XYZ file of C-alpha atoms in Angstrom:
712
model
C 0.000 0.000 0.000
C 3.056 2.225 -0.137
C 3.567 4.501 -3.183
C 5.217 2.776 -6.150
C 8.883 3.722 -6.631
C 9.732 5.816 -9.684
C 12.921 5.945 -11.697
C 14.824 8.927 -13.009
C 13.028 8.653 -16.339
C 9.546 9.126 -14.893
C 9.189 12.659 -16.234
C 9.897 11.435 -19.775
C 7.129 8.847 -19.547
C 4.289 11.011 -18.324
C 2.058 13.024 -20.564
C 0.213 16.225 -19.938
C -2.901 14.170 -19.202
C -1.515 12.018 -16.393
C 1.122 14.403 -14.941
C -1.028 15.337 -11.906
C -1.958 11.747 -11.210
C 1.683 10.659 -11.446
C 2.606 13.308 -8.887
C -0.229 12.196 -6.607
C 0.904 8.577 -6.897
C 4.454 9.534 -5.914
C 3.158 11.074 -2.695
C 0.793 8.243 -1.813
C -2.357 10.148 -2.771
C -4.918 7.828 -4.372
C -6.165 8.860 -7.806
C -8.986 6.313 -7.674
C -10.442 3.936 -5.110
C -12.906 1.101 -4.758
C -15.979 2.029 -2.739
C -18.029 -0.093 -0.359
C -20.167 -1.248 -3.306
C -17.039 -2.488 -5.213
C -17.384 0.338 -7.753
C -14.146 2.001 -8.881
C -14.288 5.804 -8.530
C -11.849 8.369 -9.939
C -10.735 11.220 -7.690
C -11.375 14.755 -8.952
C -8.364 16.835 -9.984
C -9.416 19.599 -7.583
C -9.203 17.099 -4.718
C -5.767 15.897 -5.807
C -4.424 19.460 -5.981
C -5.849 20.324 -2.561
C -4.470 17.198 -0.869
C -1.060 17.631 -2.498
C -1.094 21.233 -1.313
C -1.657 19.993 2.250
C 1.583 18.035 1.795
C 3.345 21.219 0.626
C 3.485 19.902 -2.937
C 2.769 22.559 -5.544
C 0.550 21.133 -8.292
C -1.046 24.400 -9.317
C -0.050 24.043 -12.990
C 1.902 21.772 -15.340
C 5.260 23.461 -14.752
C 4.837 23.246 -10.988
C 3.867 19.572 -11.236
C 6.941 18.805 -13.361
C 9.159 20.554 -10.832
C 7.507 18.669 -7.969
C 8.042 15.303 -9.705
C 11.714 16.100 -10.221
C 12.111 17.308 -6.636
C 10.544 14.125 -5.272
C 12.915 11.907 -7.231
C 15.962 13.911 -6.194
C 14.989 14.274 -2.529
C 16.754 11.131 -1.226
C 19.972 12.193 -2.974
C 19.908 15.585 -1.287
C 20.218 14.146 2.208
C 22.863 11.870 3.690
C 20.474 9.581 5.584
C 16.773 8.791 5.211
C 14.431 10.830 7.432
C 14.173 7.772 9.705
C 14.448 4.002 9.478
C 11.944 1.576 11.015
C 12.706 -2.136 10.774
C 11.804 -5.467 12.382
C 14.192 -7.249 14.748
C 15.920 -10.229 13.164
C 15.323 -9.182 9.558
C 17.732 -7.941 6.914
C 17.601 -4.218 6.253
C 19.791 -2.058 4.035
C 20.248 1.674 4.538
C 21.262 3.959 1.651
C 23.716 6.734 2.513
C 24.295 9.590 0.050
C 27.614 11.447 -0.034
C 29.587 13.565 -2.493
C 30.884 11.172 -5.124
C 34.289 9.741 -4.202
C 34.079 10.542 -0.469
C 34.300 7.719 2.073
C 31.617 7.178 4.711
C 30.988 4.887 7.678
C 27.648 4.118 9.319
C 27.350 3.229 12.992
C 24.527 2.793 15.488
C 24.179 4.276 18.925
C 21.740 1.985 20.689
C 19.145 3.037 23.204
C 21.419 1.764 25.980
C 24.376 3.837 24.737
C 26.296 1.007 23.062
C 28.067 1.758 19.769
C 27.558 -0.770 16.956
C 29.204 -0.775 13.532
C 27.493 -1.683 10.285
C 28.844 -3.477 7.246
C 29.003 -1.747 3.866
C 27.628 -3.912 1.107
C 29.257 -4.289 -2.287
C 26.437 -2.609 -4.194
C 27.147 -0.199 -7.035
C 24.663 2.555 -7.803
C 25.513 5.071 -10.488
C 26.114 8.546 -9.055
C 23.733 11.353 -9.947
C 24.278 14.988 -10.660
C 22.394 16.921 -8.016
C 22.544 20.722 -7.958
C 25.625 20.720 -10.152
C 27.647 18.114 -8.237
C 27.913 14.333 -8.395
C 26.362 12.478 -5.464
C 27.072 8.810 -4.785
C 25.243 6.171 -2.810
C 26.757 3.690 -0.349
C 24.646 0.824 0.991
C 25.008 -0.523 4.530
C 23.455 -3.615 6.106
C 22.052 -3.243 9.609
C 22.945 -5.950 12.155
C 20.114 -8.469 12.487
C 20.691 -8.950 16.230
C 19.701 -5.433 17.268
C 17.342 -5.369 20.257
C 13.933 -3.729 19.760
C 14.085 -0.097 20.753
C 14.819 3.483 19.734
C 18.338 3.857 18.375
C 20.305 6.408 16.330
C 22.063 5.969 12.990
C 25.252 8.019 12.609
C 26.887 8.594 9.215
C 30.459 9.888 9.346
C 31.644 11.435 6.084
C 35.266 12.538 5.763
C 35.557 16.224 6.562
C 31.883 16.768 7.456
C 29.843 16.874 10.629
C 28.159 13.495 11.314
C 24.599 13.092 10.058
C 22.040 11.260 12.193
C 18.552 9.839 11.976
C 16.254 7.767 14.161
C 16.423 3.978 13.872
C 13.471 2.096 15.355
C 13.751 -1.672 15.730
C 10.352 -3.231 16.376
C 9.388 -6.714 17.623
C 8.242 -9.103 14.894
C 5.049 -9.816 16.826
C 3.356 -8.448 19.941
C 4.299 -10.872 22.726
C 1.217 -10.198 24.876
C -1.009 -11.796 22.235
C 0.517 -15.214 22.823
C -0.561 -15.043 26.478
C -4.197 -15.010 25.327
C -3.924 -18.381 23.583
C -4.743 -20.561 26.611
C -8.459 -19.683 26.790
C -11.148 -17.348 25.524
C -11.430 -14.188 27.619
C -14.232 -11.682 27.852
C -14.753 -8.161 29.052
C -17.189 -5.282 29.167
C -17.372 -2.352 26.752
C -18.404 0.790 28.627
C -18.812 4.518 28.172
C -17.276 5.721 31.442
C -19.002 9.111 31.553
C -22.396 7.355 31.465
C -21.749 5.048 34.440
C -22.398 6.908 37.692
C -22.434 5.948 41.355
C -24.007 7.753 44.333
C -20.608 9.463 44.794
C -20.184 10.725 41.218
C -20.429 14.417 40.397
C -23.037 13.780 37.689
C -20.490 12.103 35.378
C -18.749 8.755 35.707
C -15.162 9.150 36.919
C -11.925 7.287 37.624
C -13.164 6.063 41.019
C -16.256 4.680 39.302
C -13.943 2.960 36.831
C -12.027 1.340 39.690
C -15.272 0.176 41.334
C -16.709 -1.023 38.031
C -13.567 -3.040 37.313
C -13.710 -4.507 40.820
C -17.349 -5.596 40.449
C -16.984 -6.921 36.903
C -13.866 -8.873 37.846
C -14.966 -10.267 41.214
C -18.699 -10.819 40.641
C -18.772 -11.611 36.931
C -15.331 -13.015 36.132
C -14.591 -10.451 33.415
C -10.996 -10.167 32.244
C -11.081 -6.536 31.148
C -13.160 -3.385 30.908
C -12.791 -1.312 27.743
C -13.705 2.353 28.124
C -14.237 5.230 25.720
C -11.254 7.483 24.931
C -10.275 9.416 28.050
C -8.339 12.055 26.099
C -8.514 15.664 27.264
C -11.122 18.055 25.922
C -11.009 21.841 26.326
C -9.494 22.880 29.674
C -12.629 24.804 30.686
C -16.329 24.569 29.816
C -17.921 24.366 27.371
C -16.270 21.097 26.433
C -16.764 18.770 23.485
C -19.081 15.877 24.303
C -17.547 13.420 21.866
C -14.640 11.484 23.393
C -13.512 10.877 19.815
C -12.875 14.584 19.143
C -10.341 15.524 21.829
C -8.015 18.493 22.020
C -5.100 16.076 22.576
C -4.697 12.312 22.442
C -1.658 12.298 24.683
C -3.179 13.703 27.871
C -6.259 12.926 29.943
C -9.557 14.668 30.661
C -9.610 16.035 34.250
C -13.409 15.794 34.115
C -12.939 12.193 35.284
C -11.040 13.089 38.483
C -12.697 12.072 41.778
C -11.876 15.133 43.878
C -12.381 13.415 47.237
C -9.759 10.779 46.360
C -6.912 13.289 46.037
C -4.763 12.957 49.144
C -4.548 16.715 49.710
C -8.335 17.136 49.711
C -8.491 15.817 53.274
C -6.019 18.520 54.318
C -8.184 21.437 53.223
C -9.314 23.913 55.890
C -12.712 22.917 57.270
C -14.649 25.695 55.516
C -13.144 24.944 52.098
C -13.703 21.228 52.533
C -17.321 21.902 53.441
C -17.820 23.917 50.257
C -16.464 21.042 48.185
C -18.773 18.579 49.925
C -21.738 20.887 49.330
C -20.883 21.121 45.631
C -20.585 17.350 45.432
C -23.938 16.803 47.151
C -25.685 19.149 44.728
C -24.272 17.184 41.806
C -25.093 13.824 43.382
C -28.724 14.525 42.497
C -27.765 14.414 38.824
C -26.642 10.799 39.192
C -30.238 9.587 38.925
C -31.067 11.638 35.824
C -31.524 9.619 32.652
C -32.239 12.314 30.070
C -28.826 13.848 29.411
C -25.398 14.227 31.010
C -24.365 17.819 31.703
C -20.580 17.689 31.463
C -20.169 21.461 31.646
C -21.976 21.817 34.968
C -19.972 19.001 36.522
C -16.667 20.274 35.150
C -17.224 23.822 36.414
C -17.825 22.522 39.921
C -14.843 20.194 39.778
C -12.490 22.906 38.543
C -13.429 25.172 41.438
C -12.738 22.332 43.856
C -9.529 21.271 42.129
C -8.142 24.804 42.189
C -8.645 24.848 45.973
C -6.991 21.455 46.438
C -4.043 22.482 44.240
C -3.169 25.220 46.722
C -2.805 22.762 49.615
C 0.924 22.302 50.418
C 2.177 18.864 49.419
C 4.438 16.718 51.560
C 8.072 16.381 50.423
C 7.369 12.882 49.082
C 4.316 14.047 47.173
C 6.169 17.040 45.782
C 8.976 14.755 44.630
C 6.450 12.453 42.925
C 4.883 15.413 41.120
C 8.315 16.629 39.989
C 9.210 13.166 38.718
C 5.954 13.008 36.731
C 6.781 16.324 35.098
C 10.267 15.126 34.194
C 8.888 11.950 32.642
C 6.305 13.758 30.515
C 8.765 16.484 29.598
C 8.210 19.140 26.988
C 4.961 17.609 25.768
C 3.274 18.118 29.139
C 4.670 21.651 29.461
C 3.407 22.590 26.008
C -0.037 21.155 26.732
C -0.255 22.990 30.059
C 0.886 26.188 28.328
C -1.894 25.849 25.759
C -4.431 25.292 28.542
C -3.243 28.424 30.357
C -3.312 30.468 27.148
C -6.919 29.456 26.463
C -7.865 31.325 29.632
C -6.318 34.447 28.135
C -7.177 34.136 24.434
C -10.575 33.375 22.930
C -10.658 30.787 20.105
C -11.084 33.583 17.561
C -8.228 35.727 18.890
C -5.921 36.645 16.020
C -2.887 36.064 18.226
C -3.337 32.284 17.847
C -2.288 32.802 14.229
C 0.450 35.354 14.907
C 2.146 35.806 18.275
C 0.875 32.512 19.724
C 1.108 30.378 16.592
C 3.152 27.704 18.384
C 4.792 26.844 21.703
C 8.161 28.395 20.872
C 7.309 31.917 19.748
C 8.914 34.760 21.752
C 5.480 36.002 22.861
C 4.479 32.570 24.171
C 7.782 32.211 26.013
C 7.122 35.517 27.771
C 3.614 34.392 28.643
C 4.969 31.174 30.130
C 6.783 33.245 32.737
C 3.654 35.242 33.550
C 1.395 32.176 33.573
C 3.742 29.875 35.506
C 1.196 29.247 38.283
C -1.567 28.265 35.867
C 0.835 26.072 33.891
C 1.748 24.318 37.149
C -1.969 23.800 37.841
C -2.609 22.126 34.505
C 0.476 19.925 34.924
C -0.829 18.966 38.373
C -4.211 17.978 36.949
C -2.483 15.500 34.652
C -0.518 14.082 37.584
C -3.749 13.511 39.507
C -5.297 11.846 36.445
C -2.235 9.628 36.191
C -2.493 8.579 39.846
C -6.190 7.780 39.647
C -5.792 5.809 36.414
C -3.052 3.780 38.115
C -5.458 3.107 40.995
C -8.148 1.907 38.571
C -5.773 -0.531 36.869
C -4.586 -1.788 40.249
C -8.222 -2.377 41.295
C -8.838 -4.336 38.105
C -5.884 -6.628 38.786
C -6.898 -7.115 42.430
C -10.323 -8.214 41.179
C -8.699 -10.968 39.141
C -8.797 -9.320 35.722
C -6.005 -10.669 33.520
C -5.962 -7.598 31.299
C -7.649 -4.863 33.312
C -8.480 -1.480 31.853
C -8.353 -1.275 28.061
C -8.068 2.276 26.750
C -9.398 3.569 23.448
C -7.278 5.647 21.069
C -9.258 8.120 18.965
C -8.448 8.630 15.279
C -7.375 12.255 15.683
C -7.801 15.583 17.423
C -9.770 18.804 17.065
C -8.555 21.203 14.381
C -7.937 24.083 16.787
C -6.900 22.120 19.860
C -3.755 21.591 21.884
C -2.153 18.967 19.642
C -2.819 20.975 16.495
C -1.129 23.932 18.206
C 1.827 22.080 19.732
C 2.619 19.591 16.956
C 2.569 22.154 14.153
C 3.482 20.767 10.743
C 3.260 17.161 11.970
C -0.455 17.596 11.256
C -1.699 18.562 7.805
C -3.383 21.911 7.219
C -6.262 22.504 4.824
C -7.728 19.005 5.069
C -9.722 16.980 7.549
C -10.135 13.275 8.233
C -13.285 11.319 7.483
C -14.672 8.330 5.643
C -16.170 7.837 2.199
C -19.828 6.857 1.820
C -20.714 3.318 2.831
C -23.845 1.245 3.318
C -24.426 2.400 6.904
C -23.305 6.043 6.474
C -24.493 6.737 2.967
C -23.425 10.389 2.942
C -19.897 9.698 4.160
C -18.379 11.116 7.337
C -16.361 14.235 8.112
C -14.630 14.126 11.491
C -13.151 17.645 11.669
C -9.691 16.350 12.538
C -6.343 17.197 10.905
C -4.416 14.055 9.897
C -0.812 13.170 10.566
C 1.450 14.144 7.681
C 3.271 10.922 6.813
C 6.337 12.763 5.535
C 6.683 14.930 8.634
C 6.213 11.980 10.990
C 9.210 10.306 9.361
C 11.269 13.508 9.533
C 10.454 13.814 13.247
C 11.557 10.234 13.854
C 7.960 9.337 14.774
C 8.533 10.948 18.188
C 5.073 12.620 18.467
C 3.382 9.293 17.694
C 5.607 7.406 20.135
C 5.097 9.888 22.965
C 1.324 9.757 22.534
C 1.310 5.957 22.655
C 3.501 5.851 25.753
C 1.186 8.099 27.744
C -1.984 6.267 26.709
C -0.413 2.873 27.455
C 1.097 3.860 30.789
C -1.688 2.381 32.955
C -3.381 0.208 30.350
C -3.748 -3.536 30.099
C -4.771 -3.061 26.506
C -5.408 -0.524 23.799
C -8.196 -0.385 21.251
C -7.144 1.632 18.212
C -10.163 3.254 16.619
C -10.151 3.015 12.808
C -6.791 1.263 12.720
C -7.157 1.323 8.945
C -5.948 4.914 9.269
C -2.446 3.585 9.958
C -2.536 2.130 6.431
C -4.493 4.794 4.592
C -6.718 7.654 5.683
C -9.514 9.504 3.930
C -8.444 13.149 3.544
C -11.147 15.695 2.718
C -10.247 19.239 1.590
C -11.766 21.691 4.068
C -13.635 23.469 1.272
C -15.180 20.238 -0.103
C -18.950 20.229 -0.367
C -19.321 16.658 0.951
C -17.090 13.957 2.509
C -17.315 12.083 -0.798
C -14.981 14.698 -2.338
C -11.937 13.284 -0.579
C -9.327 10.665 -1.323
C -7.106 8.171 0.457
C -3.565 9.017 1.526
C -1.289 6.085 2.285
C 0.938 5.822 5.361
C 3.983 3.709 6.128
C 1.919 1.086 7.948
C 4.975 -1.056 8.653
C 6.444 1.844 10.628
C 3.226 2.864 12.400
C 2.095 -0.646 13.289
C 5.652 -1.613 14.211
C 5.982 1.297 16.653
C 2.542 0.499 18.089
C 3.683 -3.094 18.664
C 6.968 -1.927 20.219
C 5.342 0.444 22.704
C 2.518 -1.957 23.592
C 5.032 -4.751 24.096
C 6.998 -2.600 26.506
C 3.802 -1.678 28.372
C 2.667 -5.316 28.555
C -0.579 -4.422 26.797
C -2.689 -6.230 24.224
C -3.781 -4.274 21.142
C -7.137 -4.451 19.376
C -7.551 -2.711 16.050
C -11.019 -1.558 15.035
C -10.800 -2.751 11.441
C -14.399 -2.320 10.333
C -15.345 -0.605 7.086
C -13.815 -0.505 3.621
C -10.327 -2.027 3.501
C -8.100 -4.327 1.485
C -7.779 -7.952 2.688
C -4.042 -7.522 3.249
C -4.829 -5.219 6.190
C -6.250 -7.958 8.400
C -3.501 -10.351 7.345
C -0.796 -7.861 8.240
C -2.330 -6.988 11.620
C -2.563 -10.659 12.530
C 1.065 -11.228 11.500
C 2.152 -8.570 14.012
C -0.062 -9.904 16.835
C -2.661 -7.130 16.659
C -6.225 -8.335 17.188
C -8.990 -7.263 14.837
C -12.653 -6.528 15.526
C -15.773 -8.457 14.595
C -19.353 -7.285 15.131
C -21.986 -10.018 14.877
C -24.338 -7.924 12.738
C -21.596 -7.022 10.251
C -20.020 -10.463 9.756
C -21.689 -11.577 6.536
C -20.907 -12.424 2.936
C -22.986 -12.821 -0.220
C -24.638 -15.925 1.240
C -25.722 -14.265 4.483
C -24.303 -14.149 8.023
C -21.031 -15.955 8.606
C -21.130 -18.646 11.244
C -19.108 -17.497 14.290
C -17.116 -20.723 14.075
C -15.526 -19.161 10.974
C -14.520 -15.906 12.675
C -10.898 -14.927 13.134
C -9.004 -16.179 16.169
C -6.986 -12.997 16.674
C -10.036 -10.879 17.227
C -12.283 -9.127 19.734
C -15.817 -10.182 18.863
C -18.970 -8.522 20.187
C -22.632 -8.402 19.277
C -22.793 -4.619 18.916
C -20.760 -1.403 19.025
C -21.266 2.131 20.320
C -22.242 3.386 16.844
C -25.247 1.047 16.845
C -28.129 0.940 19.301
C -27.785 -1.535 22.147
C -28.910 -4.971 21.019
C -32.421 -4.576 22.424
C -32.903 -1.375 20.448
C -31.298 -2.847 17.338
C -33.662 -5.819 17.406
C -36.561 -3.364 17.456
C -35.194 -1.477 14.419
C -34.824 1.734 16.411
C -31.766 2.747 14.392
C -33.856 2.866 11.221
C -36.507 4.985 12.910
C -33.882 7.387 14.237
C -32.005 7.741 10.949
C -35.285 8.297 9.085
C -36.292 10.965 11.599
C -32.954 12.721 11.147
C -32.974 12.540 7.344
C -29.914 10.279 7.105
C -31.336 7.677 4.721
C -30.531 7.710 1.018
C -33.558 5.592 0.070
C -37.149 5.303 1.277
C -37.669 4.200 4.845
C -39.747 1.141 3.991
C -37.043 -0.277 1.725
C -34.442 0.423 4.405
C -36.554 -1.202 7.101
C -37.295 -4.249 4.948
C -33.626 -4.866 4.185
C -32.568 -4.292 7.777
C -35.218 -6.630 9.144
C -34.175 -9.339 6.691
C -30.540 -9.033 7.744
C -31.399 -9.132 11.447
C -33.671 -12.128 10.978
C -30.924 -14.004 9.143
C -28.687 -13.643 12.217
C -31.483 -14.814 14.499
C -32.016 -17.812 12.238
C -28.352 -18.633 12.672
C -28.820 -18.610 16.466
C -31.875 -20.858 16.075
C -29.914 -23.338 13.960
C -27.372 -23.520 16.777
C -30.201 -24.344 19.194
C -29.654 -21.149 21.166
C -32.916 -19.321 20.480
C -36.568 -20.317 20.550
C -39.187 -18.813 18.249
C -41.042 -17.170 21.131
C -37.983 -15.778 22.945
C -38.260 -12.438 24.735
C -35.942 -9.546 23.958
C -33.793 -10.333 27.005
C -33.600 -14.003 26.027
C -32.667 -13.048 22.459
C -29.884 -10.750 23.650
C -28.509 -13.556 25.829
C -28.721 -16.045 22.939
C -26.760 -13.765 20.624
C -23.989 -13.527 23.197
C -23.919 -17.308 23.533
C -23.675 -17.398 19.737
C -20.473 -15.354 19.647
C -19.020 -17.690 22.266
C -19.010 -20.291 19.473
C -16.306 -18.232 17.741
C -12.586 -18.969 18.160
C -11.970 -15.284 18.944
C -9.561 -14.842 21.817
C -11.503 -11.900 23.221
C -15.251 -11.407 23.534
C -16.833 -8.072 24.345
C -20.154 -7.474 26.089
C -21.579 -3.975 25.804
C -22.505 -2.711 29.263
C -25.736 -1.345 27.800
C -26.698 -4.921 26.846
C -26.037 -6.160 30.374
C -28.495 -3.653 31.854
C -31.120 -3.598 29.082
C -30.561 -0.083 27.738
C -32.090 0.651 24.305
C -30.741 4.098 23.418
C -27.795 4.573 21.072
C -24.813 6.480 22.478
C -23.797 7.987 19.148
C -25.571 8.391 15.841
C -22.894 8.928 13.163
C -23.541 11.788 10.786
C -25.293 13.984 13.361
C -24.330 16.885 15.597
C -25.490 18.025 19.034
C -28.480 19.869 17.595
C -29.842 16.648 16.100
C -29.135 14.028 18.752
C -27.742 13.754 22.297
C -24.569 12.041 21.124
C -22.250 10.917 23.941
C -24.639 12.323 26.576
C -26.857 9.297 27.267
C -26.682 8.174 30.934
C -26.767 4.453 31.619
C -30.321 3.207 32.212
C -32.194 -0.099 32.137
C -35.013 -1.265 29.873
C -37.542 0.584 32.041
C -35.645 3.857 31.793
C -34.330 3.780 35.376
C -30.809 4.996 36.099
C -28.255 2.219 36.649
C -25.421 2.859 39.105
C -22.083 1.109 39.421
C -23.361 -0.826 42.450
C -26.313 -2.146 40.416
C -23.877 -3.982 38.146
C -23.486 -6.708 40.764
C -27.013 -7.889 39.876
C -26.705 -7.516 36.093
C -26.523 -10.694 33.982
C -23.054 -11.406 32.616
C -24.402 -12.668 29.234
C -21.213 -14.708 28.809
C -21.612 -18.169 30.343
C -18.967 -20.613 31.527
């Protein structure tokens, strides 16, 4: 899926007609693609020019395109070393090194541990090229095959010049944690944390609720993990984005989930301040029984007032040392994030200074503000430390309850266009485009996610450090990681920001061997399993490659079908997390009733008449129920609850190493958490509190009495 290599004669072979498409192909920009209906579609020239422009490739006219083609082919010869090198431990890998023709060069490796390793030059002749008026030669070096997985540095020493360096990443061939799942089938619960409250919550589920939920699910139900929605940070102050899949950063955590009373310094507050915090908590406790909508903003305002008071409490020397160590570990990334948070208190989103004086974390104006805002920056760093502590407590509770895996975190596809990551990471994210998905059978108008994508070229130039640092933070207290839309590590649908519809985009390919390899490396070091959400339109090689690296895929009962109907679960993949439903569908009870068709019709999201849609959907659902009947799991007169239980017994017939039970199915909820293709004015996306089939609020403690749905 990587762009096809081109030779020096490429320019001579192209014609005026295909010049633009040749340039797009060189940069991994698809000029056509196969849609969900197997129809081949050509990409419009306007889209190609816009996407190339987002990669800083000028394709405005024929002369510019010719120059860009030539520049692309000469680029490797203009630099001594590649931008970075990512390889697999134990495999052969050559590295090209470019030097002035006739000059000698050596290539060595400084390993992560500080050891110096030499490489062997291979006897490979490549004709020199004239670049910018001088001959440039290429030497080829073979990397040692016994390098340990890790982050190393390549060093090229050319006679008379300063050494050139680049990042060398050696990744494990396969994720070792996957092998530990081979002894038996494990199961866990898929939950939206914000929706699961207890009598002690402040109107929104929090980290303490997560710890209690893990304890109950592990001890009372025998679950091996609990998978929660992305916990990435939203805006630092209300109003905040409801969708956990549209964060301001993927590296840091949302302080909305902090349980204030569990911070050690809270107990040391003066009596009057502690009383005010308890009063605020009691007022919000009343919201824990509401089932209409979650009010994140109200809860967050109250928590911030309390957290600001707790922050001022002097910390013991040991606690202060722990906070300082956390800041050292998270480094510049944490400081930049905290700076952005502090600046948002000073600058409105529309303030012109975001585009001038405060355009990035290293402008002179921002550096002056960091001095003035030091106290607020400390506060936002402290919030992340508290999040880190409480997440560690939740994972520890999961393990104490007997969970093999524990808390599984969810990694969103991207970040908000004007958020902290977009500000701090700069050119690592593309400008002028957004991420989405082309039309498919379920989302017939396509999807636009309002997120800037990684630039594949800049990631390589940065040695993949921003990607690595994000993964390390998310994996720090995780037993596993679900990667939403893992297909985006192979190719991602880029949509120009001025496009009329999401259909006016195209795919951009990524170095999946590098991105998946680094994911495997960091997960292996964290001792975490990885599940890739690989639903949607993709090439078969994607699932094969993920399995070869030990990354589990995803199967949803309703979606596993071919031209002959539903696939028997016995034929499902082994390296997979299989569940009956997902958060983008109604809970199973609601799905059986066809409530998703009613909702989409009401919101105008159907591309054909509602009766045709309902007829097809009912036929597909009935075919799955017939499959359960053939297995002897479902009677003709079964109730909704009995049908839900039968479908979960059906997926137990699969060889999948992990099974997932949606928490909403355990308690009988019918309402969908998220209706793709809608905004907050159309539907209460990501605001639905957990309730049972009768519409009564369900608390964490109630989960002790909920049916497991997975039987021994």
